[in-house]
């Protein structure tokens, strides 16, 4: 079993839909990152969370430390949100472990 | 633009060769991280340097080595290259002003290595 599990693996949505990507992990962590990777390959850090909830524009990230679970929500999705979304957990000792990613396609 | 610069962007070489990938972190960032992204294994953490010292080690092969210089730029050296080393190599930096284990990550554009 992977230390970081993301679901779904693939997601196709219609423009305007509310999107949720989930991340579950099995180890103790000091922080959790949500990353976005566009087809060109570049990676952008969206959020770093250690508790609670963060919001940036149409993106919301939440984390439940007790349940070892985090969600990334995209409101009013747009085709430019099409990308791979990666959850990564920072274990104690600073090792970052990545999920396999969720491939999101938003159709207009 | 994340402020993290990686060179070269693309590199094609042959098996058995040695290459050096370079990373310049954001101005003032003390930590540099190296990651490998291959088609079959996804993203993997290789190694972290903090203010010139090795801080954490991940799945880095013995054929690979890295260092961080006094000006905080870092180099990842890959030797005795094999076909399976073909991958995207990312560098990230973070400020870590509260200590080596904190801070948001800023990624470079990556260096795409192809081993033929």
mmCIF file with all atom_site columns, C-alpha atoms in Angstrom:
data_model
loop_
_atom_site.group_PDB
_atom_site.id
_atom_site.type_symbol
_atom_site.label_atom_id
_atom_site.label_alt_id
_atom_site.label_comp_id
_atom_site.label_asym_id
_atom_site.label_entity_id
_atom_site.label_seq_id
_atom_site.pdbx_PDB_ins_code
_atom_site.Cartn_x
_atom_site.Cartn_y
_atom_site.Cartn_z
_atom_site.occupancy
_atom_site.B_iso_or_equiv
_atom_site.pdbx_formal_charge
_atom_site.auth_seq_id
_atom_site.auth_comp_id
_atom_site.auth_asym_id
_atom_site.auth_atom_id
_atom_site.pdbx_PDB_model_num
ATOM 1   C CA . UNK A 1 1   ? 0.000   0.000  0.000   1.00 0.00 ? 1   UNK A CA 1
ATOM 2   C CA . UNK A 1 2   ? 1.356   3.412  -0.942  1.00 0.00 ? 2   UNK A CA 1
ATOM 3   C CA . UNK A 1 3   ? 1.911   5.870  1.889   1.00 0.00 ? 3   UNK A CA 1
ATOM 4   C CA . UNK A 1 4   ? -0.073  8.501  -0.027  1.00 0.00 ? 4   UNK A CA 1
ATOM 5   C CA . UNK A 1 5   ? -3.219  7.590  -1.912  1.00 0.00 ? 5   UNK A CA 1
ATOM 6   C CA . UNK A 1 6   ? -5.077  10.004 -4.153  1.00 0.00 ? 6   UNK A CA 1
ATOM 7   C CA . UNK A 1 7   ? -8.512  9.686  -5.639  1.00 0.00 ? 7   UNK A CA 1
ATOM 8   C CA . UNK A 1 8   ? -9.747  9.804  -8.247  1.00 0.00 ? 8   UNK A CA 1
ATOM 9   C CA . UNK A 1 9   ? -6.844  9.010  -10.590 1.00 0.00 ? 9   UNK A CA 1
ATOM 10  C CA . UNK A 1 10  ? -8.610  10.691 -13.481 1.00 0.00 ? 10  UNK A CA 1
ATOM 11  C CA . UNK A 1 11  ? -11.376 13.255 -13.431 1.00 0.00 ? 11  UNK A CA 1
ATOM 12  C CA . UNK A 1 12  ? -13.247 14.909 -16.273 1.00 0.00 ? 12  UNK A CA 1
ATOM 13  C CA . UNK A 1 13  ? -15.533 17.791 -15.401 1.00 0.00 ? 13  UNK A CA 1
ATOM 14  C CA . UNK A 1 14  ? -17.656 20.290 -17.234 1.00 0.00 ? 14  UNK A CA 1
ATOM 15  C CA . UNK A 1 15  ? -16.734 23.947 -16.954 1.00 0.00 ? 15  UNK A CA 1
ATOM 16  C CA . UNK A 1 16  ? -18.331 25.479 -13.877 1.00 0.00 ? 16  UNK A CA 1
ATOM 17  C CA . UNK A 1 17  ? -18.532 22.258 -11.862 1.00 0.00 ? 17  UNK A CA 1
ATOM 18  C CA . UNK A 1 18  ? -17.337 21.914 -8.270  1.00 0.00 ? 18  UNK A CA 1
ATOM 19  C CA . UNK A 1 19  ? -14.388 19.515 -8.089  1.00 0.00 ? 19  UNK A CA 1
ATOM 20  C CA . UNK A 1 20  ? -12.989 17.562 -5.158  1.00 0.00 ? 20  UNK A CA 1
ATOM 21  C CA . UNK A 1 21  ? -9.721  15.625 -5.124  1.00 0.00 ? 21  UNK A CA 1
ATOM 22  C CA . UNK A 1 22  ? -8.930  13.497 -2.100  1.00 0.00 ? 22  UNK A CA 1
ATOM 23  C CA . UNK A 1 23  ? -5.676  12.485 -0.468  1.00 0.00 ? 23  UNK A CA 1
ATOM 24  C CA . UNK A 1 24  ? -5.207  9.910  2.292   1.00 0.00 ? 24  UNK A CA 1
ATOM 25  C CA . UNK A 1 25  ? -1.948  9.094  3.973   1.00 0.00 ? 25  UNK A CA 1
ATOM 26  C CA . UNK A 1 26  ? -0.792  6.492  6.434   1.00 0.00 ? 26  UNK A CA 1
ATOM 27  C CA . UNK A 1 27  ? 2.176   8.050  8.211   1.00 0.00 ? 27  UNK A CA 1
ATOM 28  C CA . UNK A 1 28  ? 2.695   10.827 10.710  1.00 0.00 ? 28  UNK A CA 1
ATOM 29  C CA . UNK A 1 29  ? 3.358   14.092 8.947   1.00 0.00 ? 29  UNK A CA 1
ATOM 30  C CA . UNK A 1 30  ? 4.446   17.624 9.733   1.00 0.00 ? 30  UNK A CA 1
ATOM 31  C CA . UNK A 1 31  ? 2.756   19.177 6.696   1.00 0.00 ? 31  UNK A CA 1
ATOM 32  C CA . UNK A 1 32  ? 0.882   18.364 3.499   1.00 0.00 ? 32  UNK A CA 1
ATOM 33  C CA . UNK A 1 33  ? 1.386   20.032 0.125   1.00 0.00 ? 33  UNK A CA 1
ATOM 34  C CA . UNK A 1 34  ? -0.956  20.309 -2.827  1.00 0.00 ? 34  UNK A CA 1
ATOM 35  C CA . UNK A 1 35  ? 0.898   20.796 -6.091  1.00 0.00 ? 35  UNK A CA 1
ATOM 36  C CA . UNK A 1 36  ? -0.258  21.517 -9.635  1.00 0.00 ? 36  UNK A CA 1
ATOM 37  C CA . UNK A 1 37  ? 1.626   20.272 -12.669 1.00 0.00 ? 37  UNK A CA 1
ATOM 38  C CA . UNK A 1 38  ? 0.683   21.549 -16.114 1.00 0.00 ? 38  UNK A CA 1
ATOM 39  C CA . UNK A 1 39  ? 1.270   19.608 -19.359 1.00 0.00 ? 39  UNK A CA 1
ATOM 40  C CA . UNK A 1 40  ? 4.495   21.531 -19.940 1.00 0.00 ? 40  UNK A CA 1
ATOM 41  C CA . UNK A 1 41  ? 5.837   19.876 -16.806 1.00 0.00 ? 41  UNK A CA 1
ATOM 42  C CA . UNK A 1 42  ? 6.321   22.793 -14.422 1.00 0.00 ? 42  UNK A CA 1
ATOM 43  C CA . UNK A 1 43  ? 5.171   22.320 -10.832 1.00 0.00 ? 43  UNK A CA 1
ATOM 44  C CA . UNK A 1 44  ? 3.481   25.003 -8.772  1.00 0.00 ? 44  UNK A CA 1
ATOM 45  C CA . UNK A 1 45  ? 2.869   24.729 -5.065  1.00 0.00 ? 45  UNK A CA 1
ATOM 46  C CA . UNK A 1 46  ? -0.789  25.535 -4.351  1.00 0.00 ? 46  UNK A CA 1
ATOM 47  C CA . UNK A 1 47  ? -0.993  25.018 -0.602  1.00 0.00 ? 47  UNK A CA 1
ATOM 48  C CA . UNK A 1 48  ? 1.016   23.882 2.366   1.00 0.00 ? 48  UNK A CA 1
ATOM 49  C CA . UNK A 1 49  ? -1.185  22.759 5.258   1.00 0.00 ? 49  UNK A CA 1
ATOM 50  C CA . UNK A 1 50  ? -0.556  21.476 8.727   1.00 0.00 ? 50  UNK A CA 1
ATOM 51  C CA . UNK A 1 51  ? -4.097  21.945 10.047  1.00 0.00 ? 51  UNK A CA 1
ATOM 52  C CA . UNK A 1 52  ? -7.510  23.307 9.175   1.00 0.00 ? 52  UNK A CA 1
ATOM 53  C CA . UNK A 1 53  ? -8.329  24.977 5.909   1.00 0.00 ? 53  UNK A CA 1
ATOM 54  C CA . UNK A 1 54  ? -6.779  27.382 3.416   1.00 0.00 ? 54  UNK A CA 1
ATOM 55  C CA . UNK A 1 55  ? -8.363  29.270 0.537   1.00 0.00 ? 55  UNK A CA 1
ATOM 56  C CA . UNK A 1 56  ? -6.790  30.945 -2.454  1.00 0.00 ? 56  UNK A CA 1
ATOM 57  C CA . UNK A 1 57  ? -9.109  32.270 -5.114  1.00 0.00 ? 57  UNK A CA 1
ATOM 58  C CA . UNK A 1 58  ? -11.273 29.381 -6.343  1.00 0.00 ? 58  UNK A CA 1
ATOM 59  C CA . UNK A 1 59  ? -9.132  26.788 -4.584  1.00 0.00 ? 59  UNK A CA 1
ATOM 60  C CA . UNK A 1 60  ? -9.772  25.465 -1.098  1.00 0.00 ? 60  UNK A CA 1
ATOM 61  C CA . UNK A 1 61  ? -7.677  22.897 0.735   1.00 0.00 ? 61  UNK A CA 1
ATOM 62  C CA . UNK A 1 62  ? -8.608  21.162 3.953   1.00 0.00 ? 62  UNK A CA 1
ATOM 63  C CA . UNK A 1 63  ? -6.828  18.692 6.171   1.00 0.00 ? 63  UNK A CA 1
ATOM 64  C CA . UNK A 1 64  ? -8.007  16.421 8.987   1.00 0.00 ? 64  UNK A CA 1
ATOM 65  C CA . UNK A 1 65  ? -4.945  15.296 10.896  1.00 0.00 ? 65  UNK A CA 1
ATOM 66  C CA . UNK A 1 66  ? -6.807  12.748 13.035  1.00 0.00 ? 66  UNK A CA 1
ATOM 67  C CA . UNK A 1 67  ? -8.293  11.045 9.987   1.00 0.00 ? 67  UNK A CA 1
ATOM 68  C CA . UNK A 1 68  ? -5.090  11.463 7.920   1.00 0.00 ? 68  UNK A CA 1
ATOM 69  C CA . UNK A 1 69  ? -7.039  12.953 5.042   1.00 0.00 ? 69  UNK A CA 1
ATOM 70  C CA . UNK A 1 70  ? -6.949  16.078 2.928   1.00 0.00 ? 70  UNK A CA 1
ATOM 71  C CA . UNK A 1 71  ? -9.142  17.420 0.158   1.00 0.00 ? 71  UNK A CA 1
ATOM 72  C CA . UNK A 1 72  ? -8.554  19.949 -2.586  1.00 0.00 ? 72  UNK A CA 1
ATOM 73  C CA . UNK A 1 73  ? -11.661 21.683 -3.891  1.00 0.00 ? 73  UNK A CA 1
ATOM 74  C CA . UNK A 1 74  ? -11.968 23.761 -7.035  1.00 0.00 ? 74  UNK A CA 1
ATOM 75  C CA . UNK A 1 75  ? -15.055 25.936 -7.316  1.00 0.00 ? 75  UNK A CA 1
ATOM 76  C CA . UNK A 1 76  ? -16.422 27.139 -10.670 1.00 0.00 ? 76  UNK A CA 1
ATOM 77  C CA . UNK A 1 77  ? -13.903 25.015 -12.578 1.00 0.00 ? 77  UNK A CA 1
ATOM 78  C CA . UNK A 1 78  ? -12.421 26.326 -15.801 1.00 0.00 ? 78  UNK A CA 1
ATOM 79  C CA . UNK A 1 79  ? -10.545 24.642 -18.664 1.00 0.00 ? 79  UNK A CA 1
ATOM 80  C CA . UNK A 1 80  ? -7.344  26.362 -17.502 1.00 0.00 ? 80  UNK A CA 1
ATOM 81  C CA . UNK A 1 81  ? -7.602  24.284 -14.302 1.00 0.00 ? 81  UNK A CA 1
ATOM 82  C CA . UNK A 1 82  ? -6.804  21.201 -16.404 1.00 0.00 ? 82  UNK A CA 1
ATOM 83  C CA . UNK A 1 83  ? -3.606  19.799 -14.939 1.00 0.00 ? 83  UNK A CA 1
ATOM 84  C CA . UNK A 1 84  ? -2.252  17.063 -12.719 1.00 0.00 ? 84  UNK A CA 1
ATOM 85  C CA . UNK A 1 85  ? -2.853  17.708 -9.024  1.00 0.00 ? 85  UNK A CA 1
ATOM 86  C CA . UNK A 1 86  ? -0.399  16.056 -6.666  1.00 0.00 ? 86  UNK A CA 1
ATOM 87  C CA . UNK A 1 87  ? -0.658  15.565 -2.939  1.00 0.00 ? 87  UNK A CA 1
ATOM 88  C CA . UNK A 1 88  ? 2.630   15.303 -1.069  1.00 0.00 ? 88  UNK A CA 1
ATOM 89  C CA . UNK A 1 89  ? 3.172   14.715 2.632   1.00 0.00 ? 89  UNK A CA 1
ATOM 90  C CA . UNK A 1 90  ? 6.178   15.878 4.562   1.00 0.00 ? 90  UNK A CA 1
ATOM 91  C CA . UNK A 1 91  ? 7.189   13.150 6.972   1.00 0.00 ? 91  UNK A CA 1
ATOM 92  C CA . UNK A 1 92  ? 9.074   13.945 10.138  1.00 0.00 ? 92  UNK A CA 1
ATOM 93  C CA . UNK A 1 93  ? 12.697  14.064 9.038   1.00 0.00 ? 93  UNK A CA 1
ATOM 94  C CA . UNK A 1 94  ? 11.715  16.238 6.100   1.00 0.00 ? 94  UNK A CA 1
ATOM 95  C CA . UNK A 1 95  ? 11.227  13.494 3.515   1.00 0.00 ? 95  UNK A CA 1
ATOM 96  C CA . UNK A 1 96  ? 8.479   14.427 1.048   1.00 0.00 ? 96  UNK A CA 1
ATOM 97  C CA . UNK A 1 97  ? 6.361   11.523 -0.207  1.00 0.00 ? 97  UNK A CA 1
ATOM 98  C CA . UNK A 1 98  ? 4.191   12.082 -3.260  1.00 0.00 ? 98  UNK A CA 1
ATOM 99  C CA . UNK A 1 99  ? 0.882   10.685 -4.345  1.00 0.00 ? 99  UNK A CA 1
ATOM 100 C CA . UNK A 1 100 ? 0.499   9.421  -7.894  1.00 0.00 ? 100 UNK A CA 1
ATOM 101 C CA . UNK A 1 101 ? -1.474  12.488 -8.920  1.00 0.00 ? 101 UNK A CA 1
ATOM 102 C CA . UNK A 1 102 ? -4.980  13.171 -10.198 1.00 0.00 ? 102 UNK A CA 1
ATOM 103 C CA . UNK A 1 103 ? -5.322  14.053 -13.864 1.00 0.00 ? 103 UNK A CA 1
ATOM 104 C CA . UNK A 1 104 ? -8.034  16.691 -14.167 1.00 0.00 ? 104 UNK A CA 1
ATOM 105 C CA . UNK A 1 105 ? -9.594  17.707 -17.450 1.00 0.00 ? 105 UNK A CA 1
ATOM 106 C CA . UNK A 1 106 ? -12.166 20.480 -17.503 1.00 0.00 ? 106 UNK A CA 1
ATOM 107 C CA . UNK A 1 107 ? -14.180 20.671 -20.693 1.00 0.00 ? 107 UNK A CA 1
ATOM 108 C CA . UNK A 1 108 ? -15.771 23.889 -21.947 1.00 0.00 ? 108 UNK A CA 1
ATOM 109 C CA . UNK B 2 1   ? 8.095   32.558 -12.464 1.00 0.00 ? 1   UNK B CA 1
ATOM 110 C CA . UNK B 2 2   ? 9.007   30.788 -9.205  1.00 0.00 ? 2   UNK B CA 1
ATOM 111 C CA . UNK B 2 3   ? 12.426  32.417 -8.963  1.00 0.00 ? 3   UNK B CA 1
ATOM 112 C CA . UNK B 2 4   ? 14.142  29.010 -9.036  1.00 0.00 ? 4   UNK B CA 1
ATOM 113 C CA . UNK B 2 5   ? 16.380  28.484 -12.056 1.00 0.00 ? 5   UNK B CA 1
ATOM 114 C CA . UNK B 2 6   ? 17.428  25.111 -13.376 1.00 0.00 ? 6   UNK B CA 1
ATOM 115 C CA . UNK B 2 7   ? 19.902  24.396 -16.144 1.00 0.00 ? 7   UNK B CA 1
ATOM 116 C CA . UNK B 2 8   ? 20.011  22.782 -18.580 1.00 0.00 ? 8   UNK B CA 1
ATOM 117 C CA . UNK B 2 9   ? 16.336  22.479 -19.511 1.00 0.00 ? 9   UNK B CA 1
ATOM 118 C CA . UNK B 2 10  ? 16.990  19.507 -21.771 1.00 0.00 ? 10  UNK B CA 1
ATOM 119 C CA . UNK B 2 11  ? 19.901  17.111 -21.911 1.00 0.00 ? 11  UNK B CA 1
ATOM 120 C CA . UNK B 2 12  ? 20.473  14.074 -24.118 1.00 0.00 ? 12  UNK B CA 1
ATOM 121 C CA . UNK B 2 13  ? 23.351  11.774 -23.363 1.00 0.00 ? 13  UNK B CA 1
ATOM 122 C CA . UNK B 2 14  ? 24.477  8.181  -23.669 1.00 0.00 ? 14  UNK B CA 1
ATOM 123 C CA . UNK B 2 15  ? 24.582  5.341  -21.183 1.00 0.00 ? 15  UNK B CA 1
ATOM 124 C CA . UNK B 2 16  ? 27.673  5.346  -19.018 1.00 0.00 ? 16  UNK B CA 1
ATOM 125 C CA . UNK B 2 17  ? 28.111  9.092  -19.197 1.00 0.00 ? 17  UNK B CA 1
ATOM 126 C CA . UNK B 2 18  ? 28.056  11.650 -16.378 1.00 0.00 ? 18  UNK B CA 1
ATOM 127 C CA . UNK B 2 19  ? 26.000  14.847 -16.236 1.00 0.00 ? 19  UNK B CA 1
ATOM 128 C CA . UNK B 2 20  ? 25.619  17.756 -13.847 1.00 0.00 ? 20  UNK B CA 1
ATOM 129 C CA . UNK B 2 21  ? 22.333  19.531 -13.266 1.00 0.00 ? 21  UNK B CA 1
ATOM 130 C CA . UNK B 2 22  ? 22.386  22.967 -11.726 1.00 0.00 ? 22  UNK B CA 1
ATOM 131 C CA . UNK B 2 23  ? 19.864  24.765 -9.543  1.00 0.00 ? 23  UNK B CA 1
ATOM 132 C CA . UNK B 2 24  ? 19.824  28.369 -8.365  1.00 0.00 ? 24  UNK B CA 1
ATOM 133 C CA . UNK B 2 25  ? 17.297  28.841 -5.551  1.00 0.00 ? 25  UNK B CA 1
ATOM 134 C CA . UNK B 2 26  ? 15.182  31.911 -4.948  1.00 0.00 ? 26  UNK B CA 1
ATOM 135 C CA . UNK B 2 27  ? 17.201  34.748 -3.520  1.00 0.00 ? 27  UNK B CA 1
ATOM 136 C CA . UNK B 2 28  ? 17.665  34.166 0.192   1.00 0.00 ? 28  UNK B CA 1
ATOM 137 C CA . UNK B 2 29  ? 16.207  30.633 0.279   1.00 0.00 ? 29  UNK B CA 1
ATOM 138 C CA . UNK B 2 30  ? 18.404  28.370 2.386   1.00 0.00 ? 30  UNK B CA 1
ATOM 139 C CA . UNK B 2 31  ? 17.003  24.973 1.448   1.00 0.00 ? 31  UNK B CA 1
ATOM 140 C CA . UNK B 2 32  ? 17.338  23.212 -1.872  1.00 0.00 ? 32  UNK B CA 1
ATOM 141 C CA . UNK B 2 33  ? 15.546  19.962 -2.661  1.00 0.00 ? 33  UNK B CA 1
ATOM 142 C CA . UNK B 2 34  ? 16.043  17.613 -5.597  1.00 0.00 ? 34  UNK B CA 1
ATOM 143 C CA . UNK B 2 35  ? 13.292  15.396 -6.995  1.00 0.00 ? 35  UNK B CA 1
ATOM 144 C CA . UNK B 2 36  ? 13.110  12.878 -9.809  1.00 0.00 ? 36  UNK B CA 1
ATOM 145 C CA . UNK B 2 37  ? 9.971   12.337 -11.869 1.00 0.00 ? 37  UNK B CA 1
ATOM 146 C CA . UNK B 2 38  ? 9.905   9.287  -14.093 1.00 0.00 ? 38  UNK B CA 1
ATOM 147 C CA . UNK B 2 39  ? 7.001   7.757  -15.965 1.00 0.00 ? 39  UNK B CA 1
ATOM 148 C CA . UNK B 2 40  ? 6.997   4.542  -13.965 1.00 0.00 ? 40  UNK B CA 1
ATOM 149 C CA . UNK B 2 41  ? 7.780   5.857  -10.469 1.00 0.00 ? 41  UNK B CA 1
ATOM 150 C CA . UNK B 2 42  ? 6.209   9.309  -10.376 1.00 0.00 ? 42  UNK B CA 1
ATOM 151 C CA . UNK B 2 43  ? 7.792   11.995 -8.235  1.00 0.00 ? 43  UNK B CA 1
ATOM 152 C CA . UNK B 2 44  ? 10.430  10.917 -5.758  1.00 0.00 ? 44  UNK B CA 1
ATOM 153 C CA . UNK B 2 45  ? 12.402  12.910 -3.248  1.00 0.00 ? 45  UNK B CA 1
ATOM 154 C CA . UNK B 2 46  ? 16.144  12.553 -3.734  1.00 0.00 ? 46  UNK B CA 1
ATOM 155 C CA . UNK B 2 47  ? 17.948  14.854 -1.314  1.00 0.00 ? 47  UNK B CA 1
ATOM 156 C CA . UNK B 2 48  ? 17.742  18.130 0.602   1.00 0.00 ? 48  UNK B CA 1
ATOM 157 C CA . UNK B 2 49  ? 20.463  20.621 1.471   1.00 0.00 ? 49  UNK B CA 1
ATOM 158 C CA . UNK B 2 50  ? 20.060  23.363 4.020   1.00 0.00 ? 50  UNK B CA 1
ATOM 159 C CA . UNK B 2 51  ? 22.557  26.209 4.145   1.00 0.00 ? 51  UNK B CA 1
ATOM 160 C CA . UNK B 2 52  ? 25.304  24.075 2.623   1.00 0.00 ? 52  UNK B CA 1
ATOM 161 C CA . UNK B 2 53  ? 24.729  20.928 4.679   1.00 0.00 ? 53  UNK B CA 1
ATOM 162 C CA . UNK B 2 54  ? 22.950  17.747 3.675   1.00 0.00 ? 54  UNK B CA 1
ATOM 163 C CA . UNK B 2 55  ? 19.700  17.701 5.626   1.00 0.00 ? 55  UNK B CA 1
ATOM 164 C CA . UNK B 2 56  ? 17.632  14.760 4.407   1.00 0.00 ? 56  UNK B CA 1
ATOM 165 C CA . UNK B 2 57  ? 18.134  11.900 2.015   1.00 0.00 ? 57  UNK B CA 1
ATOM 166 C CA . UNK B 2 58  ? 15.510  10.041 0.045   1.00 0.00 ? 58  UNK B CA 1
ATOM 167 C CA . UNK B 2 59  ? 15.698  7.500  -2.739  1.00 0.00 ? 59  UNK B CA 1
ATOM 168 C CA . UNK B 2 60  ? 18.970  8.736  -4.166  1.00 0.00 ? 60  UNK B CA 1
ATOM 169 C CA . UNK B 2 61  ? 21.153  6.163  -5.898  1.00 0.00 ? 61  UNK B CA 1
ATOM 170 C CA . UNK B 2 62  ? 24.819  5.814  -4.998  1.00 0.00 ? 62  UNK B CA 1
ATOM 171 C CA . UNK B 2 63  ? 25.663  6.844  -8.588  1.00 0.00 ? 63  UNK B CA 1
ATOM 172 C CA . UNK B 2 64  ? 24.068  10.214 -7.838  1.00 0.00 ? 64  UNK B CA 1
ATOM 173 C CA . UNK B 2 65  ? 25.507  12.919 -5.625  1.00 0.00 ? 65  UNK B CA 1
ATOM 174 C CA . UNK B 2 66  ? 24.681  16.496 -4.834  1.00 0.00 ? 66  UNK B CA 1
ATOM 175 C CA . UNK B 2 67  ? 26.124  19.487 -3.095  1.00 0.00 ? 67  UNK B CA 1
ATOM 176 C CA . UNK B 2 68  ? 25.156  23.014 -2.132  1.00 0.00 ? 68  UNK B CA 1
ATOM 177 C CA . UNK B 2 69  ? 27.735  25.734 -2.528  1.00 0.00 ? 69  UNK B CA 1
ATOM 178 C CA . UNK B 2 70  ? 28.386  28.786 -0.311  1.00 0.00 ? 70  UNK B CA 1
ATOM 179 C CA . UNK B 2 71  ? 26.295  30.963 -2.660  1.00 0.00 ? 71  UNK B CA 1
ATOM 180 C CA . UNK B 2 72  ? 23.461  28.431 -2.036  1.00 0.00 ? 72  UNK B CA 1
ATOM 181 C CA . UNK B 2 73  ? 23.219  27.140 -5.582  1.00 0.00 ? 73  UNK B CA 1
ATOM 182 C CA . UNK B 2 74  ? 23.186  23.368 -5.856  1.00 0.00 ? 74  UNK B CA 1
ATOM 183 C CA . UNK B 2 75  ? 24.362  20.760 -8.314  1.00 0.00 ? 75  UNK B CA 1
ATOM 184 C CA . UNK B 2 76  ? 23.113  17.225 -8.816  1.00 0.00 ? 76  UNK B CA 1
ATOM 185 C CA . UNK B 2 77  ? 25.683  14.906 -10.361 1.00 0.00 ? 77  UNK B CA 1
ATOM 186 C CA . UNK B 2 78  ? 24.487  11.776 -12.117 1.00 0.00 ? 78  UNK B CA 1
ATOM 187 C CA . UNK B 2 79  ? 27.131  9.260  -13.165 1.00 0.00 ? 79  UNK B CA 1
ATOM 188 C CA . UNK B 2 80  ? 27.306  5.897  -14.948 1.00 0.00 ? 80  UNK B CA 1
ATOM 189 C CA . UNK B 2 81  ? 23.998  6.787  -16.491 1.00 0.00 ? 81  UNK B CA 1
ATOM 190 C CA . UNK B 2 82  ? 21.504  4.074  -17.343 1.00 0.00 ? 82  UNK B CA 1
ATOM 191 C CA . UNK B 2 83  ? 18.443  4.135  -19.563 1.00 0.00 ? 83  UNK B CA 1
ATOM 192 C CA . UNK B 2 84  ? 16.256  4.131  -16.463 1.00 0.00 ? 84  UNK B CA 1
ATOM 193 C CA . UNK B 2 85  ? 17.736  7.422  -15.292 1.00 0.00 ? 85  UNK B CA 1
ATOM 194 C CA . UNK B 2 86  ? 15.811  9.200  -18.052 1.00 0.00 ? 86  UNK B CA 1
ATOM 195 C CA . UNK B 2 87  ? 13.458  11.486 -16.165 1.00 0.00 ? 87  UNK B CA 1
ATOM 196 C CA . UNK B 2 88  ? 12.556  15.028 -15.248 1.00 0.00 ? 88  UNK B CA 1
ATOM 197 C CA . UNK B 2 89  ? 14.717  16.305 -12.419 1.00 0.00 ? 89  UNK B CA 1
ATOM 198 C CA . UNK B 2 90  ? 13.196  19.093 -10.380 1.00 0.00 ? 90  UNK B CA 1
ATOM 199 C CA . UNK B 2 91  ? 14.822  21.392 -7.923  1.00 0.00 ? 91  UNK B CA 1
ATOM 200 C CA . UNK B 2 92  ? 12.811  23.293 -5.333  1.00 0.00 ? 92  UNK B CA 1
ATOM 201 C CA . UNK B 2 93  ? 13.798  25.850 -2.747  1.00 0.00 ? 93  UNK B CA 1
ATOM 202 C CA . UNK B 2 94  ? 12.213  27.155 0.401   1.00 0.00 ? 94  UNK B CA 1
ATOM 203 C CA . UNK B 2 95  ? 12.983  29.929 2.808   1.00 0.00 ? 95  UNK B CA 1
ATOM 204 C CA . UNK B 2 96  ? 13.040  27.866 6.006   1.00 0.00 ? 96  UNK B CA 1
ATOM 205 C CA . UNK B 2 97  ? 13.703  30.923 8.088   1.00 0.00 ? 97  UNK B CA 1
ATOM 206 C CA . UNK B 2 98  ? 12.178  29.198 11.092  1.00 0.00 ? 98  UNK B CA 1
ATOM 207 C CA . UNK B 2 99  ? 14.341  26.141 10.658  1.00 0.00 ? 99  UNK B CA 1
ATOM 208 C CA . UNK B 2 100 ? 15.228  23.559 8.013   1.00 0.00 ? 100 UNK B CA 1
ATOM 209 C CA . UNK B 2 101 ? 11.913  21.695 8.146   1.00 0.00 ? 101 UNK B CA 1
ATOM 210 C CA . UNK B 2 102 ? 9.486   24.499 7.420   1.00 0.00 ? 102 UNK B CA 1
ATOM 211 C CA . UNK B 2 103 ? 8.580   26.585 4.432   1.00 0.00 ? 103 UNK B CA 1
ATOM 212 C CA . UNK B 2 104 ? 6.557   26.543 1.240   1.00 0.00 ? 104 UNK B CA 1
ATOM 213 C CA . UNK B 2 105 ? 8.248   24.962 -1.764  1.00 0.00 ? 105 UNK B CA 1
ATOM 214 C CA . UNK B 2 106 ? 9.052   26.819 -4.987  1.00 0.00 ? 106 UNK B CA 1
ATOM 215 C CA . UNK B 2 107 ? 9.869   24.597 -7.943  1.00 0.00 ? 107 UNK B CA 1
ATOM 216 C CA . UNK B 2 108 ? 12.113  25.156 -10.913 1.00 0.00 ? 108 UNK B CA 1
ATOM 217 C CA . UNK B 2 109 ? 10.970  24.244 -14.424 1.00 0.00 ? 109 UNK B CA 1
ATOM 218 C CA . UNK B 2 110 ? 12.916  21.002 -14.332 1.00 0.00 ? 110 UNK B CA 1
ATOM 219 C CA . UNK B 2 111 ? 15.736  19.460 -16.341 1.00 0.00 ? 111 UNK B CA 1
ATOM 220 C CA . UNK B 2 112 ? 14.643  16.748 -18.751 1.00 0.00 ? 112 UNK B CA 1
ATOM 221 C CA . UNK B 2 113 ? 17.334  14.094 -19.038 1.00 0.00 ? 113 UNK B CA 1
ATOM 222 C CA . UNK B 2 114 ? 17.207  11.556 -21.826 1.00 0.00 ? 114 UNK B CA 1
ATOM 223 C CA . UNK B 2 115 ? 19.698  8.688  -21.728 1.00 0.00 ? 115 UNK B CA 1
ATOM 224 C CA . UNK B 2 116 ? 20.081  6.832  -25.027 1.00 0.00 ? 116 UNK B CA 1
#
